[in-house]
Every structure is written in C-alpha cells, then in structure tokens.
Coordinates of C-alpha atoms in Angstrom, one line a residue:
M8 CA 30.2 11.3 19.5
T9 CA 30.7 7.2 18.4
V10 CA 30.7 7.1 15.1
R11 CA 31.5 3.0 13.6
S12 CA 31.7 1.8 10.5
R13 CA 30.2 -0.9 9.4
R14 CA 30.1 -3.8 5.9
E15 CA 27.8 -4.6 3.9
T16 CA 27.4 -7.9 0.5
V17 CA 24.3 -6.2 -1.3
V18 CA 23.6 -8.8 -4.2
F19 CA 21.7 -7.1 -6.9
K20 CA 19.9 -9.9 -9.2
R21 CA 20.0 -7.1 -12.8
P22 CA 20.8 -4.3 -13.7
F23 CA 20.3 -1.1 -11.7
R24 CA 21.2 2.2 -12.0
I25 CA 22.3 5.1 -9.1
A26 CA 21.8 8.6 -9.3
S27 CA 26.1 9.3 -9.4
I28 CA 26.8 6.8 -12.0
E29 CA 25.3 8.1 -15.5
R30 CA 26.3 4.0 -16.7
L31 CA 24.2 1.1 -16.3
L32 CA 25.9 -1.0 -13.7
P33 CA 25.7 -4.7 -13.9
A34 CA 24.1 -7.3 -11.6
G35 CA 26.3 -8.7 -9.3
S36 CA 27.6 -8.0 -5.5
Y37 CA 28.7 -4.9 -4.1
E38 CA 30.0 -3.7 -1.1
V39 CA 28.5 -1.5 1.6
I40 CA 30.2 0.7 3.7
T41 CA 27.8 2.6 6.6
D42 CA 29.3 5.2 8.3
E43 CA 26.7 5.2 11.4
E44 CA 27.0 7.7 14.8
L45 CA 25.6 7.1 18.2
M46 CA 21.8 9.1 18.9
E47 CA 22.4 10.6 22.1
G48 CA 19.5 11.3 23.9
S49 CA 17.6 7.1 24.0
S50 CA 17.3 4.9 26.4
M51 CA 19.5 2.0 24.4
P52 CA 22.1 2.1 22.0
L53 CA 20.7 3.8 18.5
Y54 CA 23.0 4.6 15.7
R55 CA 21.9 6.6 12.4
C56 CA 23.1 6.3 9.2
V57 CA 25.7 9.9 8.2
A58 CA 27.3 8.2 4.7
T59 CA 26.8 5.4 2.8
R60 CA 29.4 4.7 0.0
M61 CA 29.4 1.3 -2.1
M62 CA 32.9 -0.2 -3.3
L63 CA 32.2 -0.5 -7.0
P64 CA 33.8 -3.5 -9.2
A65 CA 35.8 -2.3 -12.6
P66 CA 35.1 -2.8 -15.3
P67 CA 36.6 -6.0 -17.1
R68 CA 40.4 -5.8 -17.8
S69 CA 40.9 -3.2 -14.7
S70 CA 41.9 -3.6 -11.7
V71 CA 41.2 0.2 -10.3
V72 CA 38.3 -0.2 -7.7
E73 CA 36.1 3.0 -7.9
M74 CA 34.1 4.3 -4.6
V75 CA 31.4 6.9 -4.8
A76 CA 29.7 8.8 -1.9
I77 CA 26.0 7.6 -2.2
S78 CA 22.4 7.7 0.0
S79 CA 20.8 4.6 1.7
T80 CA 17.6 6.2 -0.2
D81 CA 19.1 6.3 -3.9
L82 CA 20.1 2.6 -4.7
S83 CA 17.3 1.1 -6.5
A84 CA 16.9 -1.9 -8.7
A85 CA 15.0 0.3 -11.1
R86 CA 14.9 1.4 -14.8
A87 CA 15.1 4.4 -14.4
M88 CA 17.1 6.6 -11.8
M89 CA 15.5 8.2 -8.4
C90 CA 15.4 11.7 -7.3
G91 CA 18.2 12.7 -4.2
R92 CA 19.9 15.0 -2.8
P93 CA 23.0 16.5 -5.2
E94 CA 25.0 17.5 -2.1
S95 CA 25.2 13.6 -1.2
D96 CA 25.3 12.2 -4.6
V97 CA 28.6 13.2 -5.9
P98 CA 31.5 10.4 -6.8
V99 CA 34.7 10.4 -6.2
D100 CA 37.1 11.7 -9.2
I101 CA 39.7 8.5 -9.7
G102 CA 39.7 9.2 -12.8
K103 CA 43.2 11.1 -12.5
H104 CA 44.5 8.8 -10.7
R105 CA 43.6 5.2 -12.5
D106 CA 47.4 4.9 -13.1
M107 CA 48.4 4.3 -9.2
P108 CA 48.2 1.3 -7.2
S109 CA 44.3 0.0 -6.3
P110 CA 43.3 1.2 -3.1
D111 CA 44.4 -1.5 0.3
F112 CA 40.1 -1.5 1.2
R113 CA 41.0 -4.2 3.8
R114 CA 43.6 -1.8 5.0
M115 CA 41.0 0.8 5.0
L116 CA 38.4 -1.1 6.4
A117 CA 40.9 -1.9 9.3
E118 CA 40.8 2.3 10.2
I119 CA 37.9 2.8 10.0
E120 CA 36.9 -0.2 13.5
S121 CA 39.9 0.8 14.7
K122 CA 38.9 4.5 14.6
A123 CA 35.5 3.7 15.3
L124 CA 36.4 1.9 18.9
R125 CA 38.4 5.4 19.6
G126 CA 35.5 7.1 18.8
Q127 CA 37.5 9.3 15.8
Q128 CA 35.5 10.0 13.1
P129 CA 36.0 7.8 10.6
L130 CA 38.1 9.9 7.3
L131 CA 36.8 7.8 3.7
E132 CA 35.6 11.0 1.8
S133 CA 36.9 15.0 2.7
E134 CA 32.9 15.7 3.6
L135 CA 30.0 13.8 4.4
P136 CA 26.2 14.3 3.6
A137 CA 24.9 17.6 4.5
N138 CA 21.4 15.4 5.3
P139 CA 21.8 12.2 6.9
A140 CA 20.6 9.2 4.9
Q141 CA 18.0 6.4 5.9
S142 CA 19.5 3.3 7.7
L143 CA 21.2 0.8 5.1
A144 CA 18.3 -1.8 7.1
G145 CA 15.2 0.5 5.9
A146 CA 16.4 0.9 2.3
L147 CA 17.5 -2.8 1.6
P148 CA 14.3 -4.0 0.7
V149 CA 14.5 -0.8 -1.7
L150 CA 16.8 -2.8 -3.7
K151 CA 15.1 -5.3 -4.8
G152 CA 11.6 -3.4 -6.3
S153 CA 11.2 0.0 -7.6
G154 CA 11.2 2.0 -4.3
R155 CA 7.9 0.7 -3.5
D156 CA 7.4 -0.6 0.1
L157 CA 6.1 -4.2 -1.2
R158 CA 4.0 -5.0 1.5
I159 CA 1.6 -1.9 0.4
D160 CA 0.5 -3.5 -2.6
A161 CA 0.8 -6.9 -1.2
C162 CA -1.8 -6.3 1.3
R163 CA -3.4 -4.5 -1.0
G164 CA -3.9 -7.5 -3.9
I165 CA -5.1 -10.5 -0.9
A166 CA -7.7 -7.5 0.3
L167 CA -8.7 -7.2 -3.9
W168 CA -8.9 -11.2 -3.8
C169 CA -10.7 -11.3 -0.5
I170 CA -13.2 -8.9 -1.5
F171 CA -13.8 -11.0 -4.5
L172 CA -14.2 -14.0 -2.5
D173 CA -16.9 -12.8 0.0
H174 CA -18.7 -11.0 -3.2
V175 CA -19.9 -14.4 -4.0
P176 CA -23.1 -15.2 -1.6
N177 CA -22.8 -18.6 0.0
N178 CA -19.0 -19.8 -1.3
I179 CA -17.3 -21.4 0.7
G180 CA -13.8 -19.8 -0.3
S181 CA -15.3 -16.4 2.4
W182 CA -14.0 -18.2 4.9
L183 CA -10.8 -17.5 4.7
T184 CA -11.4 -13.6 4.4
L185 CA -11.2 -11.9 7.5
R186 CA -15.1 -11.0 7.4
N187 CA -15.7 -14.5 9.9
Y188 CA -13.4 -14.0 12.2
G189 CA -13.7 -10.3 13.5
F190 CA -15.8 -7.1 13.3
S191 CA -13.7 -6.1 10.5
D192 CA -12.9 -7.3 7.2
T193 CA -10.5 -6.2 4.2
A194 CA -12.7 -2.8 2.9
E195 CA -11.2 -1.4 6.0
V196 CA -7.8 -2.6 4.3
F197 CA -8.3 -1.4 1.5
M198 CA -9.5 2.3 1.8
F199 CA -7.1 3.0 4.4
L200 CA -4.2 1.8 2.0
S201 CA -5.4 3.8 -0.2
G202 CA -5.3 6.7 1.5
V203 CA -1.0 5.4 2.6
T204 CA -0.9 5.7 -1.2
C205 CA -2.2 8.4 -2.1
T206 CA 0.1 10.1 -0.2
L207 CA 3.5 8.7 -1.1
A208 CA 2.3 9.4 -4.7
Y209 CA 1.2 13.0 -4.6
G210 CA 4.0 13.9 -1.8
K211 CA 6.7 12.8 -4.2
A212 CA 4.7 14.4 -6.8
S213 CA 3.9 18.4 -5.3
R214 CA 8.1 18.1 -4.6
C215 CA 8.6 17.2 -7.7
D216 CA 6.4 18.8 -9.5
G217 CA 5.1 21.9 -8.1
W218 CA 1.0 21.5 -7.2
A219 CA 0.0 22.5 -10.0
S220 CA 0.6 18.6 -11.2
V221 CA -1.0 17.1 -8.0
V222 CA -4.4 19.0 -8.5
S223 CA -3.4 17.6 -12.5
R224 CA -3.4 13.8 -11.0
T225 CA -6.0 14.2 -8.9
L226 CA -8.1 15.1 -10.7
W227 CA -7.5 12.8 -13.9
R228 CA -7.6 9.9 -11.5
S229 CA -11.0 10.9 -9.3
W230 CA -12.3 11.2 -13.8
D231 CA -10.7 7.6 -14.1
I232 CA -12.3 6.2 -11.0
Y233 CA -15.3 7.9 -12.1
A234 CA -15.1 6.6 -16.4
A235 CA -14.2 2.6 -14.3
F236 CA -17.6 2.9 -12.0
L237 CA -20.1 4.0 -15.2
L238 CA -18.4 1.1 -17.4
L239 CA -18.8 -1.4 -14.7
T240 CA -22.2 -0.7 -14.6
L241 CA -22.9 -0.9 -17.9
A242 CA -20.9 -4.6 -17.5
C243 CA -23.0 -5.7 -14.5
A244 CA -26.8 -5.1 -16.4
I245 CA -25.5 -6.4 -20.2
L246 CA -24.1 -9.6 -18.1
V247 CA -27.6 -10.1 -15.9
Y248 CA -29.1 -9.2 -18.9
L249 CA -27.7 -12.3 -21.0
A250 CA -28.3 -14.8 -17.8
G251 CA -31.6 -14.4 -18.5
G252 CA -32.7 -11.9 -15.9
G253 CA -33.9 -13.3 -13.1
T254 CA -33.0 -13.6 -9.2
I255 CA -29.9 -12.3 -9.9
A256 CA -31.2 -8.9 -11.6
D257 CA -32.7 -7.9 -8.2
E258 CA -28.7 -9.6 -6.1
S259 CA -26.7 -7.5 -8.1
N260 CA -29.6 -4.3 -7.7
T261 CA -29.5 -4.1 -11.7
R262 CA -33.5 -4.8 -12.4
I263 CA -34.0 -1.1 -12.1
L264 CA -31.7 -0.5 -14.5
L265 CA -33.1 -2.9 -17.2
E266 CA -36.7 -1.5 -16.6
Q267 CA -36.1 2.3 -16.0
P268 CA -32.5 2.2 -17.8
G269 CA -32.7 6.6 -18.7
A270 CA -33.3 6.9 -14.7
A271 CA -31.3 4.5 -13.6
L272 CA -28.3 5.5 -15.3
A273 CA -29.2 9.7 -14.8
H274 CA -28.5 9.0 -11.0
A275 CA -25.3 6.5 -11.0
A276 CA -23.6 9.8 -13.1
I277 CA -24.2 11.9 -11.1
L278 CA -23.5 8.6 -8.0
Q279 CA -26.3 8.0 -6.4
Y280 CA -27.1 4.7 -8.1
R281 CA -24.3 2.0 -8.1
P282 CA -25.1 -1.8 -9.3
V283 CA -24.6 -4.0 -5.9
N284 CA -20.3 -4.2 -5.1
S285 CA -19.5 -1.6 -7.0
D286 CA -20.2 0.4 -3.7
V287 CA -16.3 1.8 -2.8
L288 CA -16.0 3.3 -6.6
P289 CA -18.0 6.4 -6.3
L290 CA -15.8 7.0 -2.8
F291 CA -12.7 7.1 -4.7
V292 CA -13.8 9.5 -6.9
I293 CA -14.7 11.7 -4.8
Y294 CA -11.8 11.3 -2.0
H295 CA -9.3 11.8 -5.2
L296 CA -11.0 14.6 -6.4
L297 CA -10.6 16.4 -2.6
F298 CA -7.4 14.8 -1.8
A299 CA -5.1 18.1 -3.4
P300 CA -6.3 20.3 -0.4
L301 CA -6.4 17.2 1.8
L302 CA -2.3 17.0 1.3
W303 CA -1.9 20.5 0.9
L304 CA -3.9 20.9 4.9
M305 CA -1.5 17.6 6.0
L306 CA 1.6 18.7 5.1
R307 CA 1.0 21.8 7.2
M308 CA -1.0 20.7 10.3
P309 CA -1.1 16.9 10.0
N310 CA -2.7 16.7 13.7
V311 CA -5.3 19.4 12.6
M312 CA -6.8 17.5 10.1
L313 CA -6.8 14.8 12.2
G314 CA -8.4 15.7 15.1
A315 CA -11.2 17.5 12.5
S316 CA -11.6 14.2 10.3
L317 CA -12.2 12.3 13.8
L318 CA -15.1 15.7 15.0
L319 CA -17.0 15.0 11.7
Y320 CA -16.3 11.0 12.5
A321 CA -18.4 11.5 15.3
L322 CA -20.9 13.9 14.5
V323 CA -22.1 11.7 11.5
H324 CA -22.6 8.6 14.3
V325 CA -24.3 11.3 16.9
F326 CA -27.3 13.2 14.1
G327 CA -26.6 10.9 11.6
W328 CA -25.6 12.2 8.9
S329 CA -25.5 10.5 5.6
V330 CA -25.3 10.9 1.4
P331 CA -28.6 10.8 -0.6
A332 CA -28.3 7.3 -2.7
W333 CA -31.0 6.2 -5.6
P334 CA -33.4 4.3 -5.2
N335 CA -31.9 3.4 -1.4
D336 CA -32.2 6.4 0.9
V337 CA -28.3 6.6 1.8
W338 CA -25.2 5.5 0.1
F339 CA -24.3 1.5 1.1
F340 CA -20.3 3.2 2.2
N341 CA -21.3 6.7 3.8
P342 CA -18.4 8.7 2.5
L343 CA -18.6 11.4 5.0
A344 CA -17.7 8.3 8.7
W345 CA -15.2 6.1 5.7
Q346 CA -13.2 9.8 5.3
L347 CA -11.4 9.0 8.5
L348 CA -9.6 5.8 7.0
V349 CA -8.3 7.8 4.2
V350 CA -7.4 10.7 6.0
L351 CA -5.6 8.4 8.7
G352 CA -3.3 6.7 6.2
A353 CA -2.7 9.7 5.1
W354 CA -1.4 10.7 8.5
C355 CA -0.1 7.0 9.0
V356 CA 2.6 8.6 5.9
M357 CA 2.9 12.0 7.3
E358 CA 3.9 11.5 11.6
G359 CA 4.9 7.0 10.9
K360 CA 8.4 8.6 13.3
T361 CA 5.7 10.5 16.2
F362 CA 4.1 6.9 17.0
W363 CA 6.1 4.0 15.2
P364 CA 7.8 3.4 18.5
W365 CA 4.2 3.3 20.6
V366 CA 2.9 0.9 17.7
T367 CA 5.8 -1.0 17.4
S368 CA 5.7 -2.0 21.9
R369 CA 4.7 -5.1 23.1
T370 CA 2.1 -2.7 25.0
A371 CA 0.4 -1.8 21.9
L372 CA 0.4 -5.5 20.7
A373 CA -0.7 -7.0 23.9
I374 CA -3.8 -4.5 23.8
A375 CA -4.7 -5.8 19.2
I376 CA -3.7 -9.5 20.7
L377 CA -6.2 -8.7 23.4
Y378 CA -8.7 -6.9 21.4
L379 CA -8.1 -9.2 18.0
V380 CA -9.6 -11.7 20.7
F381 CA -12.4 -10.2 21.8
G382 CA -13.4 -9.8 18.4
L383 CA -12.8 -14.0 17.2
T384 CA -15.2 -14.4 20.3
I385 CA -17.7 -12.0 18.4
A386 CA -17.0 -13.1 15.2
F387 CA -17.7 -17.4 16.3
S388 CA -21.2 -16.3 18.4
W389 CA -22.3 -16.0 15.1
S390 CA -21.9 -19.5 14.1
I391 CA -21.4 -21.6 17.4
R392 CA -24.5 -19.5 19.3
P393 CA -23.8 -22.1 22.7
L394 CA -20.9 -21.4 23.0
V395 CA -21.0 -17.2 24.0
P396 CA -23.0 -15.2 26.0
Q397 CA -25.8 -14.1 24.5
M398 CA -24.9 -10.2 25.8
L399 CA -21.9 -10.2 23.9
A400 CA -23.5 -12.0 21.0
E401 CA -26.1 -8.7 21.3
L402 CA -22.9 -6.3 20.5
A403 CA -23.5 -7.7 16.4
Y404 CA -26.1 -5.2 16.5
L405 CA -23.3 -2.9 17.1
L406 CA -21.3 -3.7 13.4
D407 CA -22.9 -1.5 11.4
K408 CA -20.7 -0.8 8.6
S409 CA -22.0 1.5 6.7
N410 CA -21.1 3.8 8.9
L411 CA -17.8 2.5 10.0
S412 CA -18.5 1.1 13.5
P413 CA -16.2 2.2 16.6
L414 CA -15.9 -1.7 16.8
R415 CA -14.5 -2.3 13.5
L416 CA -12.1 0.8 13.7
L417 CA -10.5 -0.4 16.2
H418 CA -10.5 -3.8 14.9
F419 CA -8.5 -2.5 11.8
V420 CA -6.4 -0.8 14.3
A421 CA -5.6 -3.8 16.5
L422 CA -4.9 -5.4 13.3
A423 CA -3.3 -2.6 11.6
I424 CA -0.8 -3.5 15.1
L425 CA -0.2 -7.0 14.6
V426 CA 0.1 -6.8 10.9
A427 CA 3.6 -4.4 11.7
W428 CA 4.6 -6.2 14.1
V429 CA 4.6 -10.0 12.4
V430 CA 5.6 -8.7 8.9
P431 CA 8.7 -6.3 8.6
R432 CA 9.5 -5.0 5.1
D433 CA 12.3 -7.4 3.8
W434 CA 9.9 -10.1 4.9
R435 CA 11.3 -13.2 2.7
W436 CA 7.6 -14.2 1.9
L437 CA 7.1 -10.9 -0.2
T438 CA 9.4 -13.1 -3.3
T439 CA 7.4 -16.2 -2.9
P440 CA 5.2 -16.5 -6.2
V441 CA 1.8 -16.3 -3.9
M442 CA 2.7 -12.9 -3.1
R443 CA 3.7 -11.4 -6.7
G444 CA 0.7 -12.6 -7.5
A445 CA -0.7 -10.4 -4.9
I446 CA 1.4 -7.5 -5.7
R447 CA 1.0 -8.1 -9.0
C448 CA -2.5 -7.0 -8.2
G449 CA -2.3 -4.6 -5.5
E450 CA 0.2 -2.7 -8.3
N451 CA -3.6 -2.2 -10.5
S452 CA -6.0 -1.4 -8.7
L453 CA -8.9 -0.3 -10.0
A454 CA -8.8 -3.0 -12.7
I455 CA -9.0 -5.5 -10.9
Y456 CA -11.4 -4.2 -8.0
C457 CA -13.4 -4.0 -11.2
L458 CA -12.7 -7.5 -12.7
G459 CA -13.4 -8.9 -9.3
V460 CA -16.7 -7.7 -9.4
L461 CA -17.5 -8.5 -13.1
L462 CA -16.4 -12.4 -11.3
A463 CA -17.8 -12.4 -8.4
L464 CA -21.0 -12.1 -10.5
A465 CA -20.8 -14.4 -13.2
G466 CA -19.6 -16.8 -9.7
R467 CA -23.1 -16.4 -8.3
I468 CA -25.1 -17.0 -12.1
V469 CA -22.9 -20.5 -12.1
L470 CA -23.7 -21.6 -8.8
I471 CA -27.8 -20.9 -9.7
D472 CA -27.7 -22.0 -12.9
I473 CA -25.2 -24.8 -12.7
S474 CA -24.7 -26.0 -9.5
D475 CA -23.8 -24.7 -5.9
R476 CA -21.7 -27.9 -4.2
L477 CA -18.1 -27.8 -2.7
A478 CA -16.5 -28.4 -5.8
M479 CA -18.0 -25.8 -7.5
Q480 CA -17.5 -23.3 -5.0
I481 CA -13.9 -24.2 -4.6
T482 CA -13.3 -24.2 -9.0
L483 CA -14.8 -20.2 -9.1
S484 CA -13.0 -19.4 -5.8
L485 CA -9.1 -20.6 -7.6
A486 CA -9.9 -20.3 -10.9
G487 CA -11.5 -16.6 -10.1
I488 CA -8.0 -15.9 -8.5
L489 CA -5.7 -16.6 -10.6
V490 CA -8.0 -15.4 -13.3
M491 CA -7.0 -12.2 -10.9
I492 CA -3.7 -12.6 -11.2
A493 CA -3.4 -13.5 -14.7
A494 CA -4.4 -10.3 -16.0
A495 CA -2.7 -8.1 -13.8
T496 CA 0.2 -9.7 -14.8
F497 CA -1.0 -9.0 -18.8
L498 CA -1.6 -5.3 -17.3
N499 CA 2.5 -5.1 -16.1
S500 CA 3.1 -6.0 -19.1
I501 CA 1.8 -3.8 -21.9
R502 CA 1.4 -1.3 -19.4
I503 CA 3.5 2.3 -21.0
K504 CA 4.4 5.0 -17.9
P505 CA 3.9 7.9 -19.6
A506 CA 5.6 11.3 -18.1
A507 CA 2.7 12.6 -17.5
S508 CA 1.1 9.7 -15.1
T509 CA 4.4 8.6 -13.1
I510 CA 6.6 9.4 -10.5
G511 CA 10.4 8.5 -10.5
G512 CA 9.7 5.8 -12.7
K513 CA 6.7 4.6 -10.4
T514 CA 3.0 4.4 -12.3
M515 CA 0.3 5.6 -9.5
I516 CA -2.0 2.9 -8.5
S517 CA -4.8 4.3 -5.7

C-alpha cells in the first residue's frame, strides 16, 4: 500500500473550535498534515485521506507545540462543536512532556515524506482512525463556514431574487432570469435544492436525535409554512384593498377573497385557494408533512424510491392526475408531478458518490451543453420567430409547467450538470458581497420568499398607478433585491437558535 503525507496551511479568520480541544482556539495560520493512501482499482492515481493532524501553536510565552489527531470534518469556524467520531478525535497527551525540548517538525516531515516515497507507513501516531476521513481538499471550504455547502444557500438566494423579478409583470429585470433562456426556470432549482437541504438537515437529526425528533421537526416545519401561507394570503388581500382593488385584484387572484372572504379563507385553510405567486407554499406544506417517511425509505432503498417517484411522475402525464383547487380546477404546481424534483434532490444526497463521476465527465458536460443550446434556440424563437423554424417554435406548447414537462425536467438536469462543472465547492466568488447577500437570503428562504411575493405585488401596483417606464422598472428591481438582502441580514442578526430547531449549531432552513 502506497502512503504519502501532505502538508497545507489553513487560515482561520476568527476563533474556532474542534471536537478534540476543549478551549477556543485563536484565529491565525495552522499547519495541517494529511496522510493519504493510494486507492486501488482506479484507472488514475487517486488518494483518500486516512488521517488528518493539525499543529496548534502553543499559548504565548511557550515554545511547546501540540499535535492532535482530528477528523477533517471536525475542523470548523463555527460557534459550537460539531459531532465527530470519538475514535478519531482523541488528542495526543503531551501534558507530561511539557519540560521536554520542542519536537523538530521539519525533520519529522522530512522523515514522513522519505518513508512515503519508500512505501512505508508514516508513524505520527500510534493508531490511525478506524474510519477514513474525507479528503482535506473537500473539507477546506467547510473551515470558512458552519459546515454547510455555501453553494446551496447561494443558489437558493439567487433563485429567490429571480422569482421576485419574474413575479413583476412586464419587468425588464426578468430578462436576467432563467425563464427567458431555456425551458426551465428557478422554480425547478428551488424545488430540487429544498429536497437536498431537507435530506441533509433531517438526515443529521435522525443520526443525532432519532426518528422521533425527525417526525417532530418535519411537522413543526410544515406548520410554520402553513401559517406563513395563511398570513401571506391575508397580507396580499390587505395590500390590494389598500391599493383600491381594480385590475390588480384580478391579476393577483384576490378579488374573490375580497368579495367572498369566508369561502375563500375556508378553501385557503385546506390549501385549495391561493393568491397569485404563493402557489409553491402549499407544496412545501405537503412535502414536509410527508418527508419523515420519505427519508426513512430513502435511507434504506434510495433507488427504489427514485423509481417509484419516476413512475408516479409518468402516470401523472399518462392519465392526467392532479389535485383539485378552488376556484380553478387544479393546482398551478401539481404536487404529484413536482414531487420528483424533491425526491431527486434527496436521492442525489444519498447516492452522490455513485453518479458523481458521470456528472463530472466530459460526456455529460457535452450532452448538457448541447441540450442547453437547443433550449436557448427554442426560447429565442418566442421573441425572434423568423430565425427559428416553425416546427421547433411549436415545442413551446409542450412546456407544461403545472405538470413539470419532461423538456423542463431535462433542461434543469442539464443546467445542474453545467453548474457542477463551473462552480466548485470552494468557488472564490462565494465570498463576494453579492454572493454573501444571496447566501443570507437562502438561509432565510421562507421569510424571504413571502417578502418577495409582497414586494412583487407592491411593484406591480407602482407600475400600474405611478409609472411603468424603464427607469422605474430598474429601480423597483434593484430596490426589491436590496430590501430582501437587508431583511435576511436582519433575520440573521436577531436569530435565536433553540436546541429544538438546530442541528449541530446550524438552523434548518428548507
């Protein structure tokens, strides 16, 4: 077995903790040594981490240096400790050796590298962790945050901005969103990422607190979304009433609520009536209500569950199954069809190691780019008809959003493959002010979504009653996004994290 050692410098910008050290460690540079072994049976030389150690500078006025055995997943800049495997988090007991000369780490590292070249096992510790830790390269982005993949919240935040821009009719800002450049839009992105985040959050809850906790959390989250939906329905009606009703009452589907409040609220209570742009919330009420049994089954037979989800999706398109609504006949987002994206997100978390090599292959990238170009061509046909054959332009009629048309589904998958290629986990642009704003919005997705619906409705009222000129459209678009970022920042600053709603120091957002 070929073993090598690798040393890197990790910079912490603020004090942090790891599970093997009781005290709060100061910000600064730390040397990390990773022991890696060559994985057999691979077509190319791949190494996996078998042990990770970090050299900790001693307190001031001391020349002693500590070396502790840690797991890569335990390195964190978070405010609280993270769960880790005890067998890989035992610190080296050097307290009784404080009077001995400091070890020569340069000489030690030279010996490690020399032994690795000769195929010998490095002996920094008497025992290596029983379970290999993840590679340090994959763990480094975690050091800068709470352990959550920042790409998830960044994508959800951008999706929330795009949903707001799309919800304002005749808005120039909507040309910055996905819907004008392909078959799918940000609704698919938002639904898929919700499946990912629910699986990560509730999956960790099942390991730490058991299934009773998972059921409790899913029910409470479903209730939160249900209450938010009812409050949003009332807020939309009040805003339209204050604006004087008129055409905006018809556009927002609130006229029936203003004229028949009793019947409308009764149907809203059973998720059959929804004002315009609030359609996604009833879906999440149902999905969270059912997520505990879904997760239980996904953990045991993920491929079977994905197959069952695909079968239900196919039957919806064959037999036209749907869920009744009021006063219209069906839901705008058919939950029997859109469940596929939630299940697909959960399956990707469970089976990511299996299909990831194909997703990151050049073949998948080429197919994805070709399909995205095809979708872009069709999308342009809606605006530039002479440039596209009529036969292709007629494909627009197959893009049924209510039932998640297969063309839309494939377009989203192609887009996800492209993003996986061009946006790595440690993407440096994630630390820019714009991306930090998106991440904050993604961390508070429920509140920011509801705020975006109200801002879009208010923006439409302004465009109707005051001015619909280009300058006003740009101003409303920018102002709305800034208000969403400000609200998310405020929510982060006041958030209190009770034990019942946090997991490992992270608030569950879905």
